[in-house]
Structure formats: C-alpha cells, structure tokens
Short mmCIF file of C-alpha atoms and ligand atoms in Angstrom, two decimals:
data_model
loop_
_atom_site.label_atom_id
_atom_site.label_comp_id
_atom_site.label_asym_id
_atom_site.label_seq_id
_atom_site.Cartn_x
_atom_site.Cartn_y
_atom_site.Cartn_z
CA UNK V 1 23.73 -188.58 39.10
CA UNK V 2 20.96 -191.23 38.95
CA UNK V 3 17.44 -189.80 39.17
CA UNK V 4 15.74 -190.37 42.53
CA UNK V 5 13.15 -193.14 42.62
CA UNK V 6 9.56 -191.94 42.88
CA UNK V 7 8.16 -193.69 45.94
CA UNK V 8 4.39 -193.83 45.62
CA UNK V 9 3.57 -195.50 48.94
CA UNK V 10 5.79 -197.36 51.38
CA UNK V 11 8.27 -199.40 49.36
CA UNK V 12 6.01 -199.39 46.27
CA UNK V 13 7.74 -197.73 43.32
CA UNK V 14 5.86 -196.98 40.10
CA UNK V 15 7.42 -197.04 36.65
CA UNK V 16 6.31 -196.56 33.07
CA UNK V 17 8.16 -199.76 32.25
CA UNK V 18 9.84 -202.54 34.19
CA UNK V 19 12.30 -204.80 32.35
CA UNK V 20 13.02 -208.29 33.70
CA UNK V 21 16.53 -209.49 32.82
CA UNK V 22 19.64 -207.43 32.05
CA UNK V 23 21.02 -209.47 29.13
CA UNK V 24 21.21 -207.89 25.66
CA UNK V 25 17.41 -208.05 25.15
CA UNK V 26 16.65 -206.37 28.49
CA UNK V 27 19.36 -203.78 27.93
CA UNK V 28 18.14 -202.98 24.39
CA UNK V 29 14.58 -202.48 25.64
CA UNK V 30 15.55 -200.49 28.75
CA UNK V 31 17.85 -198.10 26.86
CA UNK V 32 15.29 -197.45 24.12
CA UNK V 33 12.52 -196.81 26.65
CA UNK V 34 14.71 -194.49 28.73
CA UNK V 35 15.78 -192.55 25.62
CA UNK V 36 12.07 -192.19 24.77
CA UNK V 37 11.53 -190.39 28.07
CA UNK V 38 10.05 -193.30 30.04
CA UNK V 39 10.69 -193.96 33.72
CA UNK V 40 12.36 -197.37 33.62
CA UNK V 41 13.53 -200.02 36.08
CA UNK V 42 15.49 -203.18 35.32
CA UNK V 43 15.55 -206.29 37.52
CA UNK V 44 18.08 -209.13 37.46
CA UNK V 45 18.67 -212.08 39.78
CA UNK V 46 22.41 -211.62 39.56
CA UNK V 47 24.26 -209.12 41.68
CA UNK V 48 25.96 -207.95 38.50
CA UNK V 49 24.39 -206.70 35.28
CA UNK V 50 24.94 -208.14 31.79
CA UNK V 51 22.76 -211.26 31.83
CA UNK V 52 23.78 -214.78 30.96
CA UNK V 53 25.34 -213.33 27.80
CA UNK V 54 28.05 -211.62 29.83
CA UNK V 55 28.45 -214.11 32.67
CA UNK V 56 28.08 -217.58 31.15
CA UNK V 57 27.34 -217.28 27.41
CA UNK V 58 28.74 -215.20 24.56
CA UNK V 59 31.39 -213.20 26.39
CA UNK V 60 33.25 -215.86 28.42
CA UNK V 61 33.11 -218.41 25.59
CA UNK V 62 34.49 -215.89 23.10
CA UNK V 63 37.17 -214.70 25.50
CA UNK V 64 38.18 -218.32 26.08
CA UNK V 65 38.24 -219.01 22.38
CA UNK V 66 40.41 -215.94 21.75
CA UNK V 67 42.97 -217.10 24.31
CA UNK V 68 43.02 -220.58 22.81
CA UNK V 69 43.47 -219.10 19.29
CA UNK V 70 46.45 -217.10 20.55
CA UNK V 71 47.97 -220.25 22.05
CA UNK V 72 47.50 -222.12 18.75
CA UNK V 73 48.99 -219.23 16.78
CA UNK V 74 51.97 -219.03 19.14
CA UNK V 75 52.58 -222.75 18.98
CA UNK V 76 52.43 -223.03 15.20
CA UNK V 77 54.66 -220.00 14.49
CA UNK V 78 58.25 -221.24 13.92
CA UNK V 79 59.64 -217.87 15.03
CA UNK V 80 58.02 -218.12 18.49
CA UNK V 81 58.93 -221.81 18.77
CA UNK V 82 62.56 -220.73 18.92
CA UNK V 83 61.76 -218.33 21.78
CA UNK V 84 60.08 -220.78 24.13
CA UNK V 85 59.18 -224.41 24.43
CA UNK V 86 55.74 -225.73 23.58
CA UNK V 87 53.51 -225.35 26.62
CA UNK V 88 50.28 -227.03 27.60
CA UNK V 89 47.72 -224.70 29.17
CA UNK V 90 44.85 -225.87 31.36
CA UNK V 91 41.27 -224.68 31.12
CA UNK V 92 41.73 -223.09 34.54
CA UNK V 93 44.60 -220.96 33.27
CA UNK V 94 42.78 -219.72 30.17
CA UNK V 95 39.62 -219.02 32.18
CA UNK V 96 41.46 -216.26 34.05
CA UNK V 97 41.41 -214.06 30.96
CA UNK V 98 37.71 -214.72 30.42
CA UNK V 99 36.89 -213.60 33.96
CA UNK V 100 38.79 -210.36 33.39
CA UNK V 101 36.75 -209.62 30.26
CA UNK V 102 33.48 -210.38 32.09
CA UNK V 103 34.30 -207.75 34.71
CA UNK V 104 35.18 -205.18 32.06
CA UNK V 105 31.86 -205.84 30.34
CA UNK V 106 29.91 -205.57 33.60
CA UNK V 107 31.55 -202.20 34.33
CA UNK V 108 30.85 -200.88 30.84
CA UNK V 109 27.20 -201.93 30.84
CA UNK V 110 26.55 -200.77 34.41
CA UNK V 111 27.61 -197.25 33.35
CA UNK V 112 24.95 -197.26 30.60
CA UNK V 113 22.18 -197.72 33.22
CA UNK V 114 23.60 -194.97 35.43
CA UNK V 115 23.91 -192.58 32.53
CA UNK V 116 20.34 -193.20 31.38
CA UNK V 117 18.79 -192.90 34.86
CA UNK V 118 17.49 -196.44 34.85
CA UNK V 119 16.88 -197.84 38.34
CA UNK V 120 18.52 -201.22 38.88
CA UNK V 121 17.11 -203.89 41.23
CA UNK V 122 18.74 -207.21 42.11
CA UNK V 123 16.57 -210.20 42.99
CA UNK V 124 14.17 -212.75 41.53
CA UNK V 125 11.21 -211.04 39.84
CA UNK V 126 7.72 -212.45 40.35
CA UNK V 127 4.80 -211.00 38.39
CA UNK V 128 1.91 -210.52 40.79
CA UNK V 129 -0.60 -209.02 38.37
CA UNK V 130 -0.79 -206.95 35.18
CA UNK V 131 0.72 -203.92 36.90
CA UNK V 132 2.82 -205.25 39.77
CA UNK V 133 6.06 -207.14 40.09
CA UNK V 134 7.62 -208.29 43.36
CA UNK V 135 11.36 -208.68 43.72
CA UNK V 136 12.49 -211.40 46.12
CA UNK V 137 15.92 -211.35 47.59
CA UNK V 138 17.29 -214.54 49.15
CA UNK V 139 15.91 -213.49 52.53
CA UNK V 140 12.34 -212.63 51.51
CA UNK V 141 10.40 -209.79 49.85
CA UNK V 142 12.57 -206.87 48.98
CA UNK V 143 10.66 -204.49 46.78
CA UNK V 144 7.33 -204.08 44.98
CA UNK V 145 7.31 -202.25 41.67
CA UNK V 146 4.31 -200.93 39.81
CA UNK V 147 4.42 -200.73 36.01
CA UNK V 148 2.34 -199.68 33.07
CA UNK V 149 4.30 -201.92 30.69
CA UNK V 150 6.51 -204.95 31.27
CA UNK V 151 9.30 -206.55 29.24
CA UNK V 152 10.16 -210.19 29.92
CA UNK V 153 13.79 -210.65 28.85
CA UNK V 154 14.76 -213.41 31.24
CA UNK V 155 16.78 -215.39 28.69
CA UNK V 156 17.46 -219.10 28.75
CA UNK V 157 19.50 -221.77 30.54
CA UNK V 158 21.00 -225.12 29.54
CA UNK V 159 18.39 -227.88 29.23
CA UNK V 160 18.92 -230.63 31.82
CA UNK V 161 17.54 -234.03 30.83
CA UNK V 162 16.20 -236.31 33.54
CA UNK V 163 18.69 -238.87 34.79
CA UNK V 164 21.83 -236.71 34.52
CA UNK V 165 23.20 -235.39 37.79
CA UNK V 166 24.59 -231.95 37.08
CA UNK V 167 25.71 -231.68 40.70
CA UNK V 168 28.31 -234.38 40.02
CA UNK V 169 31.75 -232.70 39.74
CA UNK V 170 32.43 -234.37 36.36
CA UNK V 171 29.10 -233.53 34.71
CA UNK V 172 29.06 -230.05 33.18
CA UNK V 173 26.78 -227.79 31.20
CA UNK V 174 27.89 -224.60 29.41
CA UNK V 175 27.33 -222.52 32.59
CA UNK V 176 29.21 -224.83 34.94
CA UNK V 177 32.15 -225.47 32.60
CA UNK V 178 33.38 -221.96 33.40
CA UNK V 179 34.14 -223.18 36.95
CA UNK V 180 36.15 -226.24 35.86
CA UNK V 181 39.03 -226.26 38.32
CA UNK V 182 40.72 -229.63 37.86
CA UNK V 183 42.90 -230.99 35.07
CA UNK V 184 41.25 -233.13 32.43
CA UNK V 185 42.78 -234.93 29.47
CA UNK V 186 39.67 -236.17 27.68
CA UNK V 187 36.15 -234.72 27.50
CA UNK V 188 32.92 -235.91 25.92
CA UNK V 189 30.85 -233.11 24.43
CA UNK V 190 27.25 -234.24 23.99
CA UNK V 191 25.40 -232.12 21.42
CA UNK V 192 27.09 -230.72 18.32
CA UNK V 193 25.15 -227.49 17.87
CA UNK V 194 26.95 -224.15 17.87
CA UNK V 195 27.89 -224.30 21.57
CA UNK V 196 29.09 -227.92 21.36
CA UNK V 197 31.21 -227.24 18.24
CA UNK V 198 32.69 -224.06 19.77
CA UNK V 199 33.69 -225.89 22.96
CA UNK V 200 35.11 -228.76 20.87
CA UNK V 201 37.42 -226.16 19.25
CA UNK V 202 38.38 -224.76 22.65
CA UNK V 203 39.22 -228.12 24.25
CA UNK V 204 41.07 -229.52 21.22
CA UNK V 205 42.99 -226.22 21.04
CA UNK V 206 44.10 -226.89 24.62
CA UNK V 207 45.33 -230.29 23.43
CA UNK V 208 42.65 -232.28 25.25
CA UNK V 209 41.07 -235.33 23.62
CA UNK V 210 37.51 -234.57 22.49
CA UNK V 211 34.65 -236.90 21.53
CA UNK V 212 31.91 -234.76 19.96
CA UNK V 213 28.58 -236.60 20.00
CA UNK V 214 26.15 -235.37 17.37
CA UNK V 215 22.51 -236.41 17.55
CA UNK V 216 22.08 -235.34 13.88
CA UNK V 217 23.61 -236.79 10.67
CA UNK V 218 25.89 -233.81 9.96
CA UNK V 219 27.26 -230.78 11.80
CA UNK V 220 25.09 -227.64 11.77
CA UNK V 221 22.88 -228.72 8.88
CA UNK V 222 21.63 -225.16 8.23
CA UNK V 223 25.10 -224.17 7.00
CA UNK V 224 26.00 -224.24 3.34
CA UNK V 225 27.09 -227.85 2.67
CA UNK V 226 30.61 -226.86 1.65
CA UNK V 227 31.12 -224.87 4.87
CA UNK V 228 29.66 -227.66 7.05
CA UNK V 229 32.05 -230.10 5.33
CA UNK V 230 34.96 -227.73 5.94
CA UNK V 231 34.06 -227.51 9.63
CA UNK V 232 33.95 -231.31 9.97
CA UNK V 233 37.22 -231.64 8.08
CA UNK V 234 39.08 -229.09 10.21
CA UNK V 235 37.71 -230.31 13.56
CA UNK V 236 38.73 -233.86 12.63
CA UNK V 237 42.10 -232.71 11.35
CA UNK V 238 42.75 -231.08 14.74
CA UNK V 239 41.88 -234.36 16.46
CA UNK V 240 38.18 -234.12 17.41
CA UNK V 241 36.41 -237.47 17.10
CA UNK V 242 32.94 -236.70 15.73
CA UNK V 243 30.25 -239.34 16.13
CA UNK V 244 27.08 -238.63 14.12
CA UNK V 245 23.54 -239.96 14.61
CA UNK V 246 24.04 -240.99 18.23
CA UNK V 247 21.68 -240.79 21.22
CA UNK V 248 22.49 -241.14 24.89
CA UNK V 249 21.31 -244.28 26.64
CA UNK V 250 22.70 -243.47 30.08
CA UNK V 251 25.72 -242.04 31.87
CA UNK V 252 27.74 -243.63 34.66
CA UNK V 253 29.68 -241.31 36.93
CA UNK V 254 32.71 -242.14 39.07
CA UNK V 255 35.01 -240.10 41.30
CA UNK V 256 37.64 -239.77 38.58
CA UNK V 257 35.81 -240.39 35.27
CA UNK V 258 32.49 -240.82 33.47
CA UNK V 259 31.28 -243.49 31.02
CA UNK V 260 28.70 -242.55 28.40
CA UNK V 261 26.57 -245.39 27.02
CA UNK V 262 25.01 -244.68 23.63
CA UNK V 263 21.86 -246.30 22.25
CA UNK V 264 23.98 -247.66 19.38
CA UNK V 265 25.81 -249.86 21.92
CA UNK V 266 29.01 -247.76 22.07
CA UNK V 267 30.50 -246.77 25.41
CA UNK V 268 32.91 -243.89 25.85
CA UNK V 269 35.09 -243.17 28.86
CA UNK V 270 36.37 -239.67 29.62
CA UNK V 271 37.46 -237.44 32.50
CA UNK V 272 34.29 -235.35 32.16
CA UNK V 273 31.19 -234.73 30.05
CA UNK V 274 29.96 -231.36 28.80
CA UNK V 275 26.24 -231.43 28.00
CA UNK V 276 25.39 -229.01 25.18
CA UNK V 277 22.05 -230.36 24.01
CA UNK V 278 19.33 -227.72 24.06
CA UNK V 279 18.23 -224.74 26.11
CA UNK V 280 15.02 -223.81 27.98
CA UNK V 281 13.46 -220.37 28.38
CA UNK V 282 13.59 -218.89 31.91
CA UNK V 283 9.88 -218.55 32.55
CA UNK V 284 9.07 -220.93 35.37
CA UNK V 285 8.18 -219.69 38.83
CA UNK V 286 7.85 -216.08 37.77
CA UNK V 287 4.07 -215.70 37.97
CA UNK V 288 3.28 -215.53 34.26
CA UNK V 289 0.05 -217.42 34.99
CA UNK V 290 -1.06 -214.40 37.05
CA UNK V 291 -1.36 -212.38 33.83
CA UNK V 292 -2.73 -215.29 31.78
CA UNK V 293 0.46 -216.25 29.90
CA UNK V 294 1.47 -219.88 29.30
CA UNK V 295 4.95 -220.60 27.90
CA UNK V 296 5.42 -223.50 25.45
CA UNK V 297 7.10 -226.81 26.39
CA UNK V 298 10.54 -225.18 25.97
CA UNK V 299 9.62 -222.39 28.37
CA UNK V 300 9.34 -219.83 25.56
CA UNK V 301 6.77 -217.06 25.14
CA UNK V 302 4.91 -216.37 21.88
CA UNK V 303 5.07 -212.77 20.60
CA UNK V 304 3.77 -210.90 17.57
CA UNK V 305 5.86 -208.76 15.17
CA UNK V 306 5.97 -206.03 17.81
CA UNK V 307 7.35 -208.42 20.47
CA UNK V 308 4.07 -208.07 22.31
CA UNK V 309 2.69 -211.15 24.08
CA UNK V 310 -1.01 -212.05 24.19
CA UNK V 311 -1.27 -209.61 27.11
CA UNK V 312 -1.38 -206.05 25.79
CA UNK V 313 1.06 -204.43 28.23
CA UNK V 314 3.50 -207.37 28.43
CA UNK V 315 6.30 -207.62 25.85
CA UNK V 316 9.06 -210.24 25.55
CA UNK V 317 12.38 -210.40 23.68
CA UNK V 318 15.61 -212.36 23.44
CA UNK V 319 16.13 -216.06 24.15
CA UNK V 320 12.83 -216.24 26.02
CA UNK V 321 10.96 -215.89 22.70
CA UNK V 322 13.05 -218.60 20.98
CA UNK V 323 14.49 -217.91 17.51
CA UNK V 324 17.27 -217.08 16.88
CA UNK V 325 18.63 -217.22 20.45
CA UNK V 326 21.62 -215.02 19.69
CA UNK V 327 22.91 -212.07 21.65
CA UNK V 328 23.22 -210.11 18.40
CA UNK V 329 19.49 -210.42 17.65
CA UNK V 330 18.41 -210.25 21.31
CA UNK V 331 19.62 -206.65 21.65
CA UNK V 332 17.76 -205.59 18.49
CA UNK V 333 14.62 -207.47 19.55
CA UNK V 334 14.67 -205.67 22.89
CA UNK V 335 15.19 -202.33 21.20
CA UNK V 336 12.38 -203.08 18.79
CA UNK V 337 10.06 -203.99 21.69
CA UNK V 338 11.03 -200.72 23.40
CA UNK V 339 10.27 -198.70 20.25
CA UNK V 340 6.83 -200.29 19.91
CA UNK V 341 6.10 -199.75 23.60
CA UNK V 342 7.05 -196.09 23.21
CA UNK V 343 4.49 -195.81 20.41
CA UNK V 344 6.87 -195.47 17.45
CA UNK V 345 5.33 -196.34 14.08
CA UNK V 346 6.56 -198.78 11.39
CA UNK V 347 9.15 -200.47 13.59
CA UNK V 348 10.61 -203.42 11.66
CA UNK V 349 10.92 -206.72 13.57
CA UNK V 350 14.30 -208.45 13.58
CA UNK V 351 14.37 -210.73 10.54
CA UNK V 352 17.51 -211.04 8.39
CA UNK V 353 20.37 -211.81 10.69
CA UNK V 354 23.90 -213.02 10.04
CA UNK V 355 25.18 -216.19 11.66
CA UNK V 356 28.54 -216.14 13.43
CA UNK V 357 30.02 -219.39 14.78
CA UNK V 358 33.24 -219.05 16.73
CA UNK V 359 34.74 -222.42 16.08
CA UNK V 360 38.37 -222.66 15.00
CA UNK V 361 38.18 -221.93 12.07
CA UNK V 362 35.45 -219.33 12.52
CA UNK V 363 32.31 -219.52 10.36
CA UNK V 364 29.84 -216.89 9.28
CA UNK V 365 27.16 -216.47 6.64
CA UNK V 366 24.40 -214.21 5.48
CA UNK V 367 21.71 -214.91 2.88
CA UNK V 368 20.94 -218.12 1.03
CA UNK V 369 22.85 -221.38 0.79
CA UNK V 370 23.51 -223.28 -2.44
CA UNK V 371 20.92 -225.92 -1.45
CA UNK V 372 18.23 -223.28 -0.89
CA UNK V 373 18.93 -221.55 -4.23
CA UNK V 374 18.95 -224.88 -6.07
CA UNK V 375 15.64 -225.87 -4.48
CA UNK V 376 14.14 -222.49 -5.39
CA UNK V 377 15.44 -222.94 -8.98
CA UNK V 378 17.26 -219.61 -8.90
CA UNK V 379 20.03 -219.52 -11.55
CA UNK V 380 22.98 -218.61 -9.38
CA UNK V 381 26.72 -218.73 -9.86
CA UNK V 382 29.52 -219.20 -7.34
CA UNK V 383 32.62 -217.06 -6.76
CA UNK V 384 35.37 -218.35 -4.45
CA UNK V 385 38.44 -216.84 -2.84
CA UNK V 386 40.76 -219.09 -0.90
CA UNK V 387 42.52 -217.34 1.98
CA UNK V 388 45.81 -219.00 1.11
CA UNK V 389 46.11 -216.80 -2.00
CA UNK V 390 45.49 -213.50 -0.21
CA UNK V 391 48.50 -211.36 0.72
CA UNK V 392 46.99 -210.39 4.09
CA UNK V 393 46.37 -214.03 5.04
CA UNK V 394 49.91 -214.97 4.06
CA UNK V 395 51.26 -212.15 6.22
CA UNK V 396 49.18 -213.10 9.29
CA UNK V 397 49.54 -216.84 8.71
CA UNK V 398 45.74 -217.30 8.66
CA UNK V 399 45.70 -219.15 5.36
CA UNK V 400 42.99 -221.67 6.29
CA UNK V 401 39.70 -220.39 4.97
CA UNK V 402 37.54 -219.34 2.09
CA UNK V 403 35.01 -216.71 1.09
CA UNK V 404 32.24 -217.94 -1.16
CA UNK V 405 29.73 -215.59 -2.76
CA UNK V 406 26.53 -216.71 -4.49
CA UNK V 407 24.99 -214.37 -7.07
CA UNK V 408 22.25 -214.34 -9.69
CA UNK V 409 23.89 -215.13 -13.00
CA UNK V 410 21.66 -212.70 -14.98
CA UNK V 411 21.21 -209.74 -12.63
CA UNK V 412 24.49 -210.22 -10.68
CA UNK V 413 22.50 -209.67 -7.48
CA UNK V 414 24.38 -210.93 -4.43
CA UNK V 415 22.29 -213.71 -2.88
CA UNK V 416 24.50 -215.29 -0.23
CA UNK V 417 27.88 -214.85 1.44
CA UNK V 418 29.58 -217.76 3.22
CA UNK V 419 32.92 -217.63 4.92
CA UNK V 420 35.12 -219.81 7.09
CA UNK V 421 38.52 -218.87 8.47
CA UNK V 422 39.91 -216.33 10.89
CA UNK V 423 37.70 -213.23 11.27
CA UNK V 424 34.91 -214.73 9.16
CA UNK V 425 32.34 -213.09 11.46
CA UNK V 426 33.80 -209.64 10.63
CA UNK V 427 34.41 -210.30 6.93
CA UNK V 428 30.79 -211.32 6.34
CA UNK V 429 29.48 -207.86 7.22
CA UNK V 430 30.85 -206.35 4.01
CA UNK V 431 28.73 -208.76 2.01
CA UNK V 432 25.75 -208.19 4.29
CA UNK V 433 26.01 -204.40 3.86
CA UNK V 434 26.10 -204.74 0.09
CA UNK V 435 23.19 -207.21 0.03
CA UNK V 436 21.03 -204.87 2.07
CA UNK V 437 21.97 -201.70 0.18
CA UNK V 438 20.42 -200.21 -2.95
CA UNK V 439 23.52 -201.29 -4.91
CA UNK V 440 23.32 -204.99 -4.19
CA UNK V 441 25.14 -206.50 -7.16
CA UNK V 442 28.62 -208.00 -7.10
CA UNK V 443 29.78 -205.19 -9.42
CA UNK V 444 30.36 -203.22 -6.20
CA UNK V 445 33.35 -205.43 -5.39
CA UNK V 446 35.15 -204.78 -8.67
CA UNK V 447 34.19 -201.12 -9.06
CA UNK V 448 35.27 -200.10 -5.53
CA UNK V 449 38.83 -199.72 -4.29
CA UNK V 450 39.48 -201.57 -1.02
CA UNK V 451 42.49 -201.18 1.27
CA UNK V 452 45.37 -203.50 0.45
CA UNK V 453 46.45 -205.88 1.84
CA UNK V 454 43.20 -206.79 3.64
CA UNK V 455 41.01 -209.84 4.04
CA UNK V 456 38.32 -207.73 2.33
CA UNK V 457 40.23 -208.32 -0.89
CA UNK V 458 38.58 -211.75 -0.83
CA UNK V 459 35.40 -210.11 -2.17
CA UNK V 460 37.21 -208.84 -5.27
CA UNK V 461 38.94 -212.17 -5.84
CA UNK V 462 35.69 -214.13 -5.38
CA UNK V 463 33.80 -211.78 -7.71
CA UNK V 464 36.38 -212.10 -10.49
CA UNK V 465 36.38 -215.86 -9.96
CA UNK V 466 32.59 -215.98 -10.24
CA UNK V 467 32.41 -213.66 -13.26
CA UNK V 468 34.83 -215.96 -15.10
CA UNK V 469 32.14 -218.63 -14.90
CA UNK V 470 29.61 -216.50 -16.80
CA UNK V 471 29.23 -216.85 -20.57
C1 FAD B 1 28.14 -220.81 25.59
C2 FAD B 1 27.33 -219.82 24.80
C3 FAD B 1 27.92 -219.11 23.76
C4 FAD B 1 27.18 -218.18 23.04
N1 FAD B 1 27.79 -217.49 22.02
C5 FAD B 1 27.10 -216.56 21.33
C6 FAD B 1 27.74 -215.79 20.31
O1 FAD B 1 28.92 -215.98 20.02
N2 FAD B 1 27.02 -214.85 19.67
C7 FAD B 1 25.71 -214.62 19.96
O2 FAD B 1 25.11 -213.73 19.34
N3 FAD B 1 25.07 -215.33 20.92
C8 FAD B 1 25.74 -216.29 21.60
N4 FAD B 1 25.11 -217.01 22.60
C9 FAD B 1 23.68 -216.76 22.88
C10 FAD B 1 23.51 -215.53 23.74
O3 FAD B 1 24.30 -215.62 24.90
C11 FAD B 1 22.05 -215.38 24.10
O4 FAD B 1 21.31 -215.36 22.90
C12 FAD B 1 21.80 -214.09 24.86
O5 FAD B 1 22.45 -214.12 26.09
C13 FAD B 1 20.31 -213.88 25.09
O6 FAD B 1 20.14 -212.66 25.72
P1 FAD B 1 18.86 -212.34 26.59
O7 FAD B 1 18.91 -210.89 26.85
O8 FAD B 1 17.66 -212.91 25.97
O9 FAD B 1 19.03 -213.13 27.98
P2 FAD B 1 20.23 -213.55 28.91
O10 FAD B 1 21.55 -213.09 28.42
O11 FAD B 1 20.02 -215.01 29.10
O12 FAD B 1 19.93 -212.77 30.27
C14 FAD B 1 18.74 -212.95 30.98
C15 FAD B 1 18.91 -212.46 32.41
O13 FAD B 1 17.65 -212.53 33.09
C16 FAD B 1 17.87 -212.99 34.41
N5 FAD B 1 16.65 -213.58 34.95
C17 FAD B 1 16.07 -214.78 34.64
N6 FAD B 1 14.95 -214.96 35.34
C18 FAD B 1 14.79 -213.86 36.13
C19 FAD B 1 13.83 -213.46 37.10
N7 FAD B 1 12.76 -214.21 37.39
N8 FAD B 1 14.01 -212.28 37.71
C20 FAD B 1 15.09 -211.48 37.43
N9 FAD B 1 16.03 -211.82 36.52
C21 FAD B 1 15.88 -212.98 35.87
C22 FAD B 1 18.99 -214.01 34.25
O14 FAD B 1 19.64 -214.26 35.46
C23 FAD B 1 19.89 -213.28 33.23
O15 FAD B 1 20.82 -212.46 33.90
C24 FAD B 1 25.82 -217.96 23.36
C25 FAD B 1 25.22 -218.66 24.40
C26 FAD B 1 25.96 -219.58 25.12
C27 FAD B 1 25.30 -220.32 26.25
#
C-alpha cells in the first residue's frame, strides 16, 4: 500500500525531495532517493508515467523498428515467401504494436513508484521558490509541494525552427510521427542524426521512398569511419536517397504533398516531411528564474560532476543537461544525482557510455575509433569478424554485419569495439565488460570458452584475425 501523504497545512505537502519529470532520469533519481529513506514525490505533465522516453522516444521508435525488422526478415526468407504473398504494411498498422509496448512499459514503471512509496502528481510543475513547487492542472492550481531538494528531469522536445508549421497535417516531428494516420509513399527526413537515420530505416523497411537530408558531409561523423561508410552503403542499398551538405531554404505545404526547397537550389516533393534536426531542453515557463537559474540557448541546465546546478538544493539530470541525451545515460545520471543528494560519498558521474543506434543494420560502439587512435599516435591493430562467416549468423540469416576490435599492438589492451549488424547493441556489451574489467586484454577472447553457435563467437574470430597481423 502506498504511504499516506503528510499534509503539513491545507493542500501543502512537504517532501525531502521532489522530482520533476518521470522519464529515465527522473525515475533513476526518485528510486535512489526513496531507497535511501527519503520522502519523495514525482511530478509529470502526462497522465501516464514513463516520460518522453516511453511515450514518444526510445520505446515507440524501437518497437516500430522491431516490427519493421520482422517484416523485412519475413519478406526475404524464401521459406515464408512460399507461405504467403509479399505484403505492404502501412505505418499505421505497425504503430499498433508500438502502442501496445508503451502501455506495458507504463504499467511496469508505475508499479515501481507504488512499491517504493513515491507519491505521483500529474500536472505542469512551476518552481515558485527554492523550497516550493506548484503543480498546475489544465483547470488551474492543483497542488503545492514543499521540498528540501529538487531534481529537474524534464527532458527535451524536438526543436521547431521558425517558418515551419508543425500544425500542418503533412509536417511531422519525431513526437507527431507516431500519430501518422494516412498512407504515404514518399517522405523527406530532414536531419540525419541518430533519430533521422533510424526513421529512414523504418520508412524504407516499409517500402516507402525516403530522401534523407543531411546538413553534414557524412552520416554520424562520430562513428568509426568504416562503420559510418557501412551505414551509408546499406541505407543506399535499401533505397534511401541520402543528400549530404544541404540546408533548408523553405518548405511549401499543400493539402496532399509538401515541397522542400534547399539552399543549393534543389527542390524535393514528397507526401510528408519528418523534421529530425535538433532538440531543446524543457526548461521554459517552469519558474527556474525564481531560483536564479538560467538555461543556455538550447534550454539546457549546467551541472557539476554531482549533477548539482548552481543552486545548492537543485539538481538536474537527463536530456535537460545535454550530453549525451540518451535514455541509457539519463537513468544513471538521475541515480547518480539521487546518490549525491542522499549524501553518499565518491559517487562517479556518468562518463564512459556505449552508443547504440537502431538503424537497419544496427550499430553500436564503445571506446576509441581508428581516427582517434591514429591522431593520438597509439600503435593499435585491428581484428575483424564478418558476420557472414559465423555459424549463428548463417543459421538466423543475419549475415550482414561485422565486429571490429581495436587493440594496442604491444600490450594487447582492448581499446575500441565497433559493430554493425543485427543485435550489435547487445554484442558490444561483451567488449565493454572486458574493457572495463581488470583483465582488459584481447587474450580474454581466446582463453575463454563461449557458447557455440553464438554471435559472441565474433570476438574470438576478430581476436585471431587481429593477432595474425602482429609480428
Ligand atoms: C525518436 C527517439 C528515439 C530515441 N531512441 C533512443 C534509444 O534508442 N536509446 C536511448 O538511450 N535513447 C534514445 N532516445 C533518447 C531518449 O529518449 C532520451 O534521452 C530520454 O528520454 C531522456 O530521458 P529524461 O528522463 O531526461 O526525459 P524524458 O524522457 O524527456 O522525460 C521528461 C518528462 O518530463 C515531463 N515534463 C517536462 N516539463 C515538465 C514540467 N514543467 N512539469 C512536469 N513534467 C514535465 C515531460 O512531459 C516528460 O514526461 C531517443 C529519443 C527519441 C526522440
């Protein structure tokens, strides 16, 4: 049973800590604080918990991507082809599965708050002063909460440039695309960051035409060059038209199509446009000025290594503090903030994080790239394992992909792990675990017996491949 709220006077409730936002950062902080014996409340605008991560970000996009992968797998498998004809699925059809997963996630996370006696409030939070937050419902003031400490974990939203009308039915951002309810054949995706590339995979997988407009000269330039090249190659091979180094001039909207004019003089017609260029922190209109905090031009708050803002009793975590703007890190940042707030000593801030990109094929890496090691003049060697030679990949049919390990040629220390192909985001964690352990040389992969057949075998194959290069 949830603990009863302590009502101090009227509708004023006092807490040790109030957390604003129930995404992964808010949840991480709230759970840690509750486990440390603090009286905690969490506030979210939505009627359901889980944050943007669950409702419009990580979860729906990954559920969508999974359904599209299954469709692709079904359609390429000659055995299934005999069973049924090739079918085209619409975005609306595949979204049904995503909505089911969202509800399952909401239910799971809601139980965590119940179990940990965390009071949940729904409404827009406004910080009145250093110890008071007001929660507004749509029809006026709802509740006033007192706090000793505050966590701002209000996340981020898609950036909307001036001049684009996101109320037009054919102009989408990554939140609105989940409500797409009409059939399209061609879409322009503006912005080729992680979200743009992931949605390019989803739409091309549904057999739509995709123009991916990249404002940079290559896709995801922080990736190892070989992996970025592989991503470009496979997206193009599937039919995505990638246009690099382009900038929007303006967009014309019509009842049944849009036309994008680029500064280079090109014009592109499509059924719809999905804008994936940048995100802003959710900090406006929430009274931060009342405690003396000013977000930067992207709406983000500055924090120190403890996730504490310039105001002693106000902490912030997740997308609202900027880097790395990932759900994976947001949870740990929130937890870290909670630990510091509870007075724990020597809490390490979130630093070394893996990158997982759920394009088709999937991409993941941890550690350094070849360019970084070359620039740092570290004598490294490369070990490669192509998925097409692995028994497990041949069995599952997931033969597109590669694991590449980078290691010091003298000490054999593992320096970087880069993978593309199905389940890359899972496979990478073996390399990450080894890199962060006391036994961080590639000898681990040849002195340890792994299950067979597995994709993990790629580590052994890549190690042997790399060792053959040593002399
Ligand atoms: C399409 C897409 C795909 C993504 N895929 C991945 C992925 O595969 N892996 C990954 O790690 N990350 C992914 N991300 C990023 C990930 O979703 C975010 O990093 C994560 O959601 C950030 O969590 P958060 O807790 O900071 O905030 P959020 O999840 O943004 O939640 C913040 C909550 O605070 C609420 N809020 C805002 N203002 C107020 C207020 N004034 N009062 C009360 N409540 C308020 C919001 O309504 C929201 O519910 C993706 C993002 C997008 C958009």
